[in-house]
Amino acid sequence: GAGVSQSPSNKVTEKGKDVELRCDPISGHTALYWYRQSLGQGLEFLIYFQGNSAPDKSGLPSDRFSAERTGGSVSTLTIQRTQQEDSAVYLCASSHQGGIADARDTQYFGPGTRLTVL
Amino acid sequence: DQQVKQNSPSLSVQEGRISILNCDYTNSMFDYFLWYKKYPAEGPTFLISISSIKDKNEDGRFTVFLNKSAKHLSLHIVPSQPGDSAVYFCAASAVETSGSRLTFGEGTQLTVNP
């Protein structure tokens, strides 16, 4: 079956521009996560969506970052007024439930979007 | 602060030998640990996990060991194969955190030489 897909695979933008990154989770997965991996670093949690609950935004590094998840499926991560330090690979993951009661559901990752801010 | 740390950025082993990848953590609330494998231009893929109630979990050639008192876990791959060459990430989660957000280490690049 189809895995997690992300688009675009690569994005080059100029400092100060806004970018939108898209994630299509695995069908039926109610939990969706965004992470980013900066050069030489591990994956850093950004935001988590679970069903219709309010998202956990505690990992977003600044108010220039926002994310939406429409209809409980597709998610868009938006970075406004991009800065060079935003350059990273942005990874999306989904899992079946993701709630505390099933906190051990495996997260399946997409291939990521490589963002380069010039 | 780096709550999950992989101190070796790279490891090189010969085919057929054992690969041992190490991971240390500082947060005593972590109670579930995972290893992910990542090939270039792909997302990480789940490899193996262990709950804090266990000290060992085995799946084929892969075994994860957990030493809670030392806050240390390791991944053993035996025998190592060239196809195992990838970046391996250690990750941890705590049941109190919302969902199962993962905290990752920096990764270790494993190279298995034929």
XYZ file of C-alpha atoms in Angstrom:
232
model
C 0.000 0.000 0.000
C 0.983 3.653 -0.310
C 3.284 5.047 2.297
C 3.639 8.593 3.567
C 4.290 10.986 0.723
C 5.700 14.488 0.867
C 6.009 17.267 -1.651
C 8.046 18.877 -2.939
C 11.069 16.655 -2.496
C 13.347 19.673 -2.786
C 12.663 23.352 -2.305
C 15.097 26.201 -2.788
C 13.899 29.615 -1.713
C 15.231 33.034 -0.968
C 15.494 34.418 2.520
C 12.295 36.186 3.515
C 9.985 34.185 1.276
C 7.197 31.922 2.563
C 7.160 28.197 1.830
C 4.558 25.458 2.138
C 5.436 21.810 2.586
C 2.856 19.090 2.113
C 2.386 15.700 3.733
C -0.009 12.932 2.742
C -0.156 10.393 5.575
C -0.993 6.735 5.255
C -4.723 6.308 4.775
C -6.474 5.600 8.057
C -3.665 6.921 10.248
C -5.069 9.404 12.710
C -1.783 10.665 14.136
C 0.561 12.877 12.117
C 3.916 14.311 13.130
C 6.338 16.819 11.642
C 10.043 16.637 12.408
C 13.047 18.352 10.913
C 16.640 17.291 10.572
C 19.252 19.983 10.348
C 22.721 19.167 9.042
C 24.565 16.867 11.445
C 21.659 16.764 13.872
C 19.067 14.231 14.853
C 15.414 14.604 14.054
C 13.747 17.400 16.003
C 10.032 17.208 16.836
C 7.968 20.122 15.542
C 4.237 19.432 15.819
C 1.772 16.572 16.351
C -1.829 16.133 15.221
C -4.174 13.500 16.639
C -7.622 13.217 15.130
C -9.727 16.288 15.889
C -7.801 17.243 19.007
C -5.877 20.485 19.279
C -2.375 19.949 17.891
C 0.686 19.823 20.100
C 2.726 22.737 18.784
C 5.334 22.671 21.520
C 8.192 21.856 19.144
C 7.694 24.730 16.703
C 10.844 26.891 16.914
C 9.179 30.242 16.289
C 5.863 31.837 15.369
C 7.006 31.872 11.743
C 6.159 28.173 11.702
C 2.596 26.909 11.502
C 0.861 23.755 10.370
C -2.617 22.663 9.462
C -4.233 19.328 8.955
C -7.378 19.472 6.873
C -10.053 16.824 7.122
C -7.882 14.725 9.357
C -5.665 13.758 6.449
C -3.315 16.005 4.463
C -1.105 18.364 6.416
C 0.693 21.520 5.350
C 3.655 23.006 7.185
C 4.115 26.700 6.453
C 7.245 28.678 7.167
C 6.879 32.431 6.818
C 9.734 34.828 6.142
C 12.225 31.994 5.836
C 15.682 32.352 7.351
C 18.877 30.512 6.446
C 18.724 28.552 9.712
C 15.444 27.045 8.508
C 17.407 25.025 5.955
C 16.858 21.372 6.843
C 15.090 18.210 5.782
C 11.484 18.339 6.947
C 10.038 14.904 7.661
C 6.454 13.906 8.164
C 5.362 10.714 9.912
C 2.028 9.097 10.589
C 0.862 6.368 12.902
C -2.320 4.461 13.435
C -3.458 6.166 16.598
C -0.694 7.901 18.505
C -2.683 8.525 21.651
C -1.210 7.836 25.060
C -3.209 4.615 25.318
C -1.522 3.428 22.176
C 1.627 5.405 22.528
C 3.685 2.697 20.971
C 2.219 2.767 17.498
C 5.030 2.716 14.963
C 5.608 5.975 13.154
C 6.041 5.671 9.408
C 8.082 8.399 7.801
C 7.868 10.032 4.416
C 10.976 10.728 2.319
C 11.170 14.316 3.492
C 11.413 17.722 1.852
C 14.879 19.223 1.639
C 14.525 22.967 2.160
C 17.376 25.271 1.251
C 17.109 28.949 2.115
C 19.595 31.103 0.233
C 19.794 19.950 25.765
C 20.480 16.709 23.961
C 18.354 14.122 25.770
C 19.309 11.285 23.448
C 22.908 11.050 22.368
C 24.769 8.856 19.940
C 28.416 9.580 20.525
C 29.781 7.776 17.485
C 28.993 9.574 14.240
C 30.323 6.637 12.231
C 31.168 2.954 12.493
C 32.829 0.666 9.983
C 32.749 -3.136 10.211
C 33.529 -6.102 8.008
C 30.776 -8.183 6.496
C 29.875 -11.086 8.748
C 31.129 -9.413 11.919
C 29.029 -7.850 14.654
C 28.002 -4.189 14.531
C 27.319 -2.520 17.871
C 25.677 0.892 17.887
C 25.353 2.761 21.147
C 22.943 5.317 22.523
C 22.725 7.172 25.837
C 19.809 9.129 27.245
C 19.370 11.521 30.137
C 15.605 11.759 30.631
C 14.520 9.195 33.229
C 10.906 9.551 32.037
C 11.723 7.790 28.773
C 10.192 4.340 28.849
C 10.155 3.223 25.252
C 13.098 3.102 22.890
C 13.371 2.546 19.176
C 15.947 2.218 16.455
C 15.327 3.585 12.996
C 17.405 3.028 9.886
C 17.766 5.651 7.182
C 19.048 5.338 3.646
C 19.982 8.474 1.670
C 17.015 10.373 0.223
C 14.559 8.195 2.133
C 12.704 8.662 5.385
C 13.714 6.679 8.465
C 12.254 3.185 8.693
C 11.442 1.465 11.962
C 13.809 -1.349 12.863
C 13.258 -2.569 16.404
C 11.974 -1.300 19.745
C 12.152 -2.106 23.430
C 10.019 -1.216 26.406
C 11.626 -0.222 29.682
C 10.198 -3.313 31.354
C 12.573 -5.421 29.286
C 16.330 -5.476 28.959
C 16.562 -7.269 25.626
C 14.546 -7.617 22.461
C 15.581 -9.707 19.501
C 14.369 -9.761 15.912
C 16.391 -11.877 13.536
C 19.861 -10.409 13.155
C 18.943 -7.381 15.278
C 19.015 -7.267 19.072
C 18.474 -4.226 21.259
C 19.775 -4.157 24.803
C 18.601 -1.716 27.452
C 20.504 -0.867 30.636
C 18.165 1.411 32.574
C 20.512 2.050 35.458
C 23.137 3.326 33.035
C 20.544 4.981 30.773
C 22.169 3.218 27.860
C 20.937 1.124 24.995
C 22.673 -0.610 22.170
C 21.786 -2.225 18.884
C 23.631 -5.365 17.847
C 23.567 -6.542 14.250
C 25.018 -9.959 13.629
C 26.094 -10.987 11.111
C 26.456 -7.581 9.470
C 25.697 -7.350 5.762
C 26.629 -4.673 3.194
C 22.914 -3.840 2.850
C 22.918 -2.777 6.495
C 25.013 0.253 5.555
C 22.836 3.220 6.544
C 22.405 5.861 9.217
C 20.945 4.429 12.411
C 18.958 6.660 14.743
C 18.162 5.878 18.332
C 14.867 7.374 19.568
C 12.969 7.499 22.829
C 9.512 8.386 24.041
C 7.819 8.924 27.385
C 4.257 7.862 28.046
C 3.462 11.224 29.632
C 4.168 13.195 26.490
C 1.307 13.762 24.132
C 1.030 11.139 21.475
C 4.282 9.336 21.090
C 6.533 12.157 19.972
C 10.006 10.806 19.568
C 13.273 12.310 20.716
C 16.075 11.286 18.404
C 19.819 10.986 18.674
C 22.110 12.469 16.049
C 22.547 9.191 14.205
C 25.452 6.833 13.489
C 26.567 6.106 9.940
C 27.218 2.365 9.689
C 29.343 1.100 6.816
C 29.613 -2.651 6.298
C 32.505 -3.518 4.035
C 32.305 -6.613 1.812
